[in-house]
């Protein structure tokens, strides 16, 4: 995994599950989190690397050492305090500053449609510089200890919206 950025002055989040603006799980907080009354949040589709997605009560990112492990989601500008409360940070999830790479959503969707496997789709990084963002994550050990789940379900293609398309 490439070096992680310094977490000082990070104003963005990388959201990959029920905090995604296009989440279809009907989680109680998705709409209010993505449609705050006080301001318009910016959201840009992208990915982070060196991470796999699992499901254990909720979607969860788990760091790996393979840069070809990617989670797709959105880079958003949000107030951390709201997300921290939803994610039960720091007791349930931890957060780390990562490089998030913006990519074209239409290009990604086309590549997914052409792929007949659960393997992660690899999209070329754009020439745009990566954006530093926090990502909420857990370890497999923490999932086993806290959730009593020794075998969390791997999410196909590391994309939360693909979870029901197996």
PDB file of C-alpha atoms in Angstrom:
ATOM      1  CA  UNK A   1       0.000   0.000   0.000  1.00  0.00           C
ATOM      2  CA  UNK A   2       1.329   3.458  -0.792  1.00  0.00           C
ATOM      3  CA  UNK A   3       2.244   5.801   2.035  1.00  0.00           C
ATOM      4  CA  UNK A   4      -0.758   7.212   3.800  1.00  0.00           C
ATOM      5  CA  UNK A   5      -1.103  10.969   3.927  1.00  0.00           C
ATOM      6  CA  UNK A   6      -0.876  12.974   7.098  1.00  0.00           C
ATOM      7  CA  UNK A   7      -4.297  13.407   8.722  1.00  0.00           C
ATOM      8  CA  UNK A   8      -3.900  17.071   9.656  1.00  0.00           C
ATOM      9  CA  UNK A   9      -6.451  19.494   8.217  1.00  0.00           C
ATOM     10  CA  UNK A  10      -8.377  16.789   6.344  1.00  0.00           C
ATOM     11  CA  UNK A  11     -11.796  18.099   5.304  1.00  0.00           C
ATOM     12  CA  UNK A  12     -12.978  15.243   3.066  1.00  0.00           C
ATOM     13  CA  UNK A  13     -14.373  11.786   3.720  1.00  0.00           C
ATOM     14  CA  UNK A  14     -14.303   8.772   1.449  1.00  0.00           C
ATOM     15  CA  UNK A  15     -17.656   7.015   1.840  1.00  0.00           C
ATOM     16  CA  UNK A  16     -18.255   3.547   0.456  1.00  0.00           C
ATOM     17  CA  UNK A  17     -21.363   2.094   2.117  1.00  0.00           C
ATOM     18  CA  UNK A  18     -24.477   3.503   3.737  1.00  0.00           C
ATOM     19  CA  UNK A  19     -23.046   7.040   3.748  1.00  0.00           C
ATOM     20  CA  UNK A  20     -22.724   7.067  -0.076  1.00  0.00           C
ATOM     21  CA  UNK A  21     -25.096   9.564  -1.682  1.00  0.00           C
ATOM     22  CA  UNK A  22     -26.360   6.796  -4.019  1.00  0.00           C
ATOM     23  CA  UNK A  23     -26.789   4.155  -1.278  1.00  0.00           C
ATOM     24  CA  UNK A  24     -29.817   1.957  -1.939  1.00  0.00           C
ATOM     25  CA  UNK A  25     -29.965   0.109   1.405  1.00  0.00           C
ATOM     26  CA  UNK A  26     -32.546   2.449   2.926  1.00  0.00           C
ATOM     27  CA  UNK A  27     -30.350   3.087   5.978  1.00  0.00           C
ATOM     28  CA  UNK A  28     -32.047   5.642   8.229  1.00  0.00           C
ATOM     29  CA  UNK A  29     -29.178   8.151   8.059  1.00  0.00           C
ATOM     30  CA  UNK A  30     -28.259   8.094   4.349  1.00  0.00           C
ATOM     31  CA  UNK A  31     -30.664  10.798   3.156  1.00  0.00           C
ATOM     32  CA  UNK A  32     -30.165  13.234   6.039  1.00  0.00           C
ATOM     33  CA  UNK A  33     -26.383  12.814   5.950  1.00  0.00           C
ATOM     34  CA  UNK A  34     -26.225  13.568   2.221  1.00  0.00           C
ATOM     35  CA  UNK A  35     -28.843  16.334   2.206  1.00  0.00           C
ATOM     36  CA  UNK A  36     -27.985  18.644   5.099  1.00  0.00           C
ATOM     37  CA  UNK A  37     -30.108  21.746   5.547  1.00  0.00           C
ATOM     38  CA  UNK A  38     -27.170  24.051   6.144  1.00  0.00           C
ATOM     39  CA  UNK A  39     -25.032  23.499   3.036  1.00  0.00           C
ATOM     40  CA  UNK A  40     -24.576  21.566  -0.191  1.00  0.00           C
ATOM     41  CA  UNK A  41     -22.050  18.760   0.086  1.00  0.00           C
ATOM     42  CA  UNK A  42     -19.737  18.099  -2.820  1.00  0.00           C
ATOM     43  CA  UNK A  43     -19.444  14.471  -3.938  1.00  0.00           C
ATOM     44  CA  UNK A  44     -17.028  13.035  -6.490  1.00  0.00           C
ATOM     45  CA  UNK A  45     -16.873   9.364  -7.505  1.00  0.00           C
ATOM     46  CA  UNK A  46     -13.541   7.645  -6.950  1.00  0.00           C
ATOM     47  CA  UNK A  47     -11.632   4.859  -5.260  1.00  0.00           C
ATOM     48  CA  UNK A  48      -9.099   4.125  -2.566  1.00  0.00           C
ATOM     49  CA  UNK A  49      -6.555   1.339  -2.869  1.00  0.00           C
ATOM     50  CA  UNK A  50      -5.112  -1.267  -0.539  1.00  0.00           C
ATOM     51  CA  UNK A  51      -8.566  -1.923   0.940  1.00  0.00           C
ATOM     52  CA  UNK A  52     -11.228  -4.660   0.688  1.00  0.00           C
ATOM     53  CA  UNK A  53     -14.894  -4.379   1.579  1.00  0.00           C
ATOM     54  CA  UNK A  54     -16.785  -6.770   3.808  1.00  0.00           C
ATOM     55  CA  UNK A  55     -20.221  -6.875   5.363  1.00  0.00           C
ATOM     56  CA  UNK A  56     -20.677  -7.513   9.082  1.00  0.00           C
ATOM     57  CA  UNK A  57     -23.933  -5.868  10.167  1.00  0.00           C
ATOM     58  CA  UNK A  58     -22.788  -2.900   8.049  1.00  0.00           C
ATOM     59  CA  UNK A  59     -20.300  -2.402   5.217  1.00  0.00           C
ATOM     60  CA  UNK A  60     -16.728  -2.207   6.447  1.00  0.00           C
ATOM     61  CA  UNK A  61     -13.377  -1.384   4.841  1.00  0.00           C
ATOM     62  CA  UNK A  62     -10.391  -3.534   5.833  1.00  0.00           C
ATOM     63  CA  UNK A  63      -6.864  -2.495   4.843  1.00  0.00           C
ATOM     64  CA  UNK A  64      -4.756  -4.969   2.837  1.00  0.00           C
ATOM     65  CA  UNK A  65      -1.261  -4.712   1.406  1.00  0.00           C
ATOM     66  CA  UNK A  66      -2.407  -5.121  -2.221  1.00  0.00           C
ATOM     67  CA  UNK A  67      -2.818  -1.885  -4.240  1.00  0.00           C
ATOM     68  CA  UNK A  68      -5.106  -3.804  -6.637  1.00  0.00           C
ATOM     69  CA  UNK A  69      -7.642  -4.125  -3.806  1.00  0.00           C
ATOM     70  CA  UNK A  70      -9.832  -1.074  -4.325  1.00  0.00           C
ATOM     71  CA  UNK A  71     -13.056   0.196  -2.872  1.00  0.00           C
ATOM     72  CA  UNK A  72     -15.221   2.457  -5.014  1.00  0.00           C
ATOM     73  CA  UNK A  73     -17.331   5.179  -3.477  1.00  0.00           C
ATOM     74  CA  UNK A  74     -17.472   8.952  -3.122  1.00  0.00           C
ATOM     75  CA  UNK A  75     -15.124  11.655  -1.931  1.00  0.00           C
ATOM     76  CA  UNK A  76     -17.329  14.090  -0.050  1.00  0.00           C
ATOM     77  CA  UNK A  77     -16.983  17.283   1.937  1.00  0.00           C
ATOM     78  CA  UNK A  78     -18.741  16.722   5.250  1.00  0.00           C
ATOM     79  CA  UNK A  79     -18.618  17.605   8.888  1.00  0.00           C
ATOM     80  CA  UNK A  80     -16.690  14.847  10.625  1.00  0.00           C
ATOM     81  CA  UNK A  81     -18.682  15.149  13.832  1.00  0.00           C
ATOM     82  CA  UNK A  82     -21.853  13.924  12.081  1.00  0.00           C
ATOM     83  CA  UNK A  83     -20.080  11.003  10.414  1.00  0.00           C
ATOM     84  CA  UNK A  84     -18.218  10.151  13.626  1.00  0.00           C
ATOM     85  CA  UNK A  85     -21.534   9.773  15.434  1.00  0.00           C
ATOM     86  CA  UNK A  86     -23.047   7.547  12.735  1.00  0.00           C
ATOM     87  CA  UNK A  87     -19.915   5.389  12.512  1.00  0.00           C
ATOM     88  CA  UNK A  88     -19.525   5.204  16.314  1.00  0.00           C
ATOM     89  CA  UNK A  89     -15.952   6.500  16.017  1.00  0.00           C
ATOM     90  CA  UNK A  90     -13.666   5.604  17.754  1.00  0.00           C
ATOM     91  CA  UNK A  91     -15.314   2.605  19.465  1.00  0.00           C
ATOM     92  CA  UNK A  92     -16.721   0.764  16.426  1.00  0.00           C
ATOM     93  CA  UNK A  93     -14.766   2.177  13.473  1.00  0.00           C
ATOM     94  CA  UNK A  94     -11.378   3.817  13.238  1.00  0.00           C
ATOM     95  CA  UNK A  95     -10.537   6.430  10.626  1.00  0.00           C
ATOM     96  CA  UNK A  96      -7.367   6.998   8.656  1.00  0.00           C
ATOM     97  CA  UNK A  97      -6.344   9.626   6.117  1.00  0.00           C
ATOM     98  CA  UNK A  98      -5.886   8.057   2.668  1.00  0.00           C
ATOM     99  CA  UNK A  99      -5.372   9.113  -0.924  1.00  0.00           C
ATOM    100  CA  UNK A 100      -8.658   8.955  -2.830  1.00  0.00           C
ATOM    101  CA  UNK A 101      -8.510   8.938  -6.623  1.00  0.00           C
ATOM    102  CA  UNK A 102     -11.343  10.588  -8.562  1.00  0.00           C
ATOM    103  CA  UNK A 103     -12.517   8.642 -11.629  1.00  0.00           C
ATOM    104  CA  UNK A 104     -15.342   8.994 -14.127  1.00  0.00           C
ATOM    105  CA  UNK A 105     -18.455   7.188 -12.839  1.00  0.00           C
ATOM    106  CA  UNK A 106     -19.658   6.440 -16.380  1.00  0.00           C
ATOM    107  CA  UNK A 107     -16.326   4.790 -17.264  1.00  0.00           C
ATOM    108  CA  UNK A 108     -16.523   2.699 -14.099  1.00  0.00           C
ATOM    109  CA  UNK A 109     -20.144   1.652 -14.736  1.00  0.00           C
ATOM    110  CA  UNK A 110     -19.276   0.602 -18.302  1.00  0.00           C
ATOM    111  CA  UNK A 111     -16.309  -1.474 -17.112  1.00  0.00           C
ATOM    112  CA  UNK A 112     -18.456  -3.158 -14.431  1.00  0.00           C
ATOM    113  CA  UNK A 113     -21.055  -4.111 -17.060  1.00  0.00           C
ATOM    114  CA  UNK A 114     -18.301  -5.708 -19.174  1.00  0.00           C
ATOM    115  CA  UNK A 115     -16.978  -7.750 -16.234  1.00  0.00           C
ATOM    116  CA  UNK A 116     -18.492 -11.139 -15.435  1.00  0.00           C
ATOM    117  CA  UNK A 117     -16.807 -11.770 -12.125  1.00  0.00           C
ATOM    118  CA  UNK A 118     -16.748 -10.636  -8.526  1.00  0.00           C
ATOM    119  CA  UNK A 119     -13.187  -9.400  -8.954  1.00  0.00           C
ATOM    120  CA  UNK A 120     -12.481  -5.745  -8.343  1.00  0.00           C
ATOM    121  CA  UNK A 121     -12.672  -3.572 -11.453  1.00  0.00           C
ATOM    122  CA  UNK A 122      -9.448  -1.664 -12.091  1.00  0.00           C
ATOM    123  CA  UNK A 123      -9.841   1.793 -13.606  1.00  0.00           C
ATOM    124  CA  UNK A 124      -6.810   3.845 -14.628  1.00  0.00           C
ATOM    125  CA  UNK A 125      -5.976   6.660 -12.244  1.00  0.00           C
ATOM    126  CA  UNK A 126      -6.767  10.029 -13.764  1.00  0.00           C
ATOM    127  CA  UNK A 127      -4.138  12.708 -14.190  1.00  0.00           C
ATOM    128  CA  UNK A 128      -5.840  14.628 -11.382  1.00  0.00           C
ATOM    129  CA  UNK A 129      -3.938  14.602  -8.100  1.00  0.00           C
ATOM    130  CA  UNK A 130      -5.349  12.343  -5.389  1.00  0.00           C
ATOM    131  CA  UNK A 131      -7.522  13.934  -2.732  1.00  0.00           C
ATOM    132  CA  UNK A 132      -6.716  13.374   0.930  1.00  0.00           C
ATOM    133  CA  UNK A 133      -9.760  12.035   2.750  1.00  0.00           C
ATOM    134  CA  UNK A 134     -10.596  10.130   5.887  1.00  0.00           C
ATOM    135  CA  UNK A 135     -11.973   6.612   5.516  1.00  0.00           C
ATOM    136  CA  UNK A 136     -13.690   4.676   8.284  1.00  0.00           C
ATOM    137  CA  UNK A 137     -12.331   1.148   8.639  1.00  0.00           C
ATOM    138  CA  UNK A 138     -11.960  -1.847  10.932  1.00  0.00           C
ATOM    139  CA  UNK A 139      -9.701  -4.887  11.119  1.00  0.00           C
ATOM    140  CA  UNK A 140     -10.855  -8.476  10.636  1.00  0.00           C
ATOM    141  CA  UNK A 141      -9.729  -9.120  14.210  1.00  0.00           C
ATOM    142  CA  UNK A 142     -11.944  -6.291  15.520  1.00  0.00           C
ATOM    143  CA  UNK A 143     -14.908  -7.643  13.522  1.00  0.00           C
ATOM    144  CA  UNK A 144     -14.341 -11.113  15.012  1.00  0.00           C
ATOM    145  CA  UNK A 145     -14.041  -9.793  18.572  1.00  0.00           C
ATOM    146  CA  UNK A 146     -16.791  -7.161  18.606  1.00  0.00           C
ATOM    147  CA  UNK A 147     -19.311  -8.589  16.116  1.00  0.00           C
ATOM    148  CA  UNK A 148     -18.504 -12.232  16.931  1.00  0.00           C
ATOM    149  CA  UNK A 149     -18.222 -12.716  13.163  1.00  0.00           C
ATOM    150  CA  UNK A 150     -15.270 -14.850  12.076  1.00  0.00           C
ATOM    151  CA  UNK A 151     -16.254 -14.842   8.394  1.00  0.00           C
ATOM    152  CA  UNK A 152     -17.591 -11.474   7.246  1.00  0.00           C
ATOM    153  CA  UNK A 153     -19.083 -11.551   3.755  1.00  0.00           C
ATOM    154  CA  UNK A 154     -16.796 -10.179   1.028  1.00  0.00           C
ATOM    155  CA  UNK A 155     -18.615  -7.613  -1.115  1.00  0.00           C
ATOM    156  CA  UNK A 156     -18.400  -8.369  -4.876  1.00  0.00           C
ATOM    157  CA  UNK A 157     -16.111  -6.007  -6.782  1.00  0.00           C
ATOM    158  CA  UNK A 158     -15.568  -4.052  -3.521  1.00  0.00           C
ATOM    159  CA  UNK A 159     -18.588  -1.914  -4.437  1.00  0.00           C
ATOM    160  CA  UNK A 160     -21.449  -1.648  -1.934  1.00  0.00           C
ATOM    161  CA  UNK A 161     -24.021  -1.203  -4.712  1.00  0.00           C
ATOM    162  CA  UNK A 162     -22.952  -4.574  -6.216  1.00  0.00           C
ATOM    163  CA  UNK A 163     -23.640  -6.528  -2.993  1.00  0.00           C
ATOM    164  CA  UNK A 164     -26.959  -8.017  -4.167  1.00  0.00           C
ATOM    165  CA  UNK A 165     -25.836  -8.822  -7.698  1.00  0.00           C
ATOM    166  CA  UNK A 166     -24.020 -12.098  -7.070  1.00  0.00           C
TER     167      UNK A 166
END
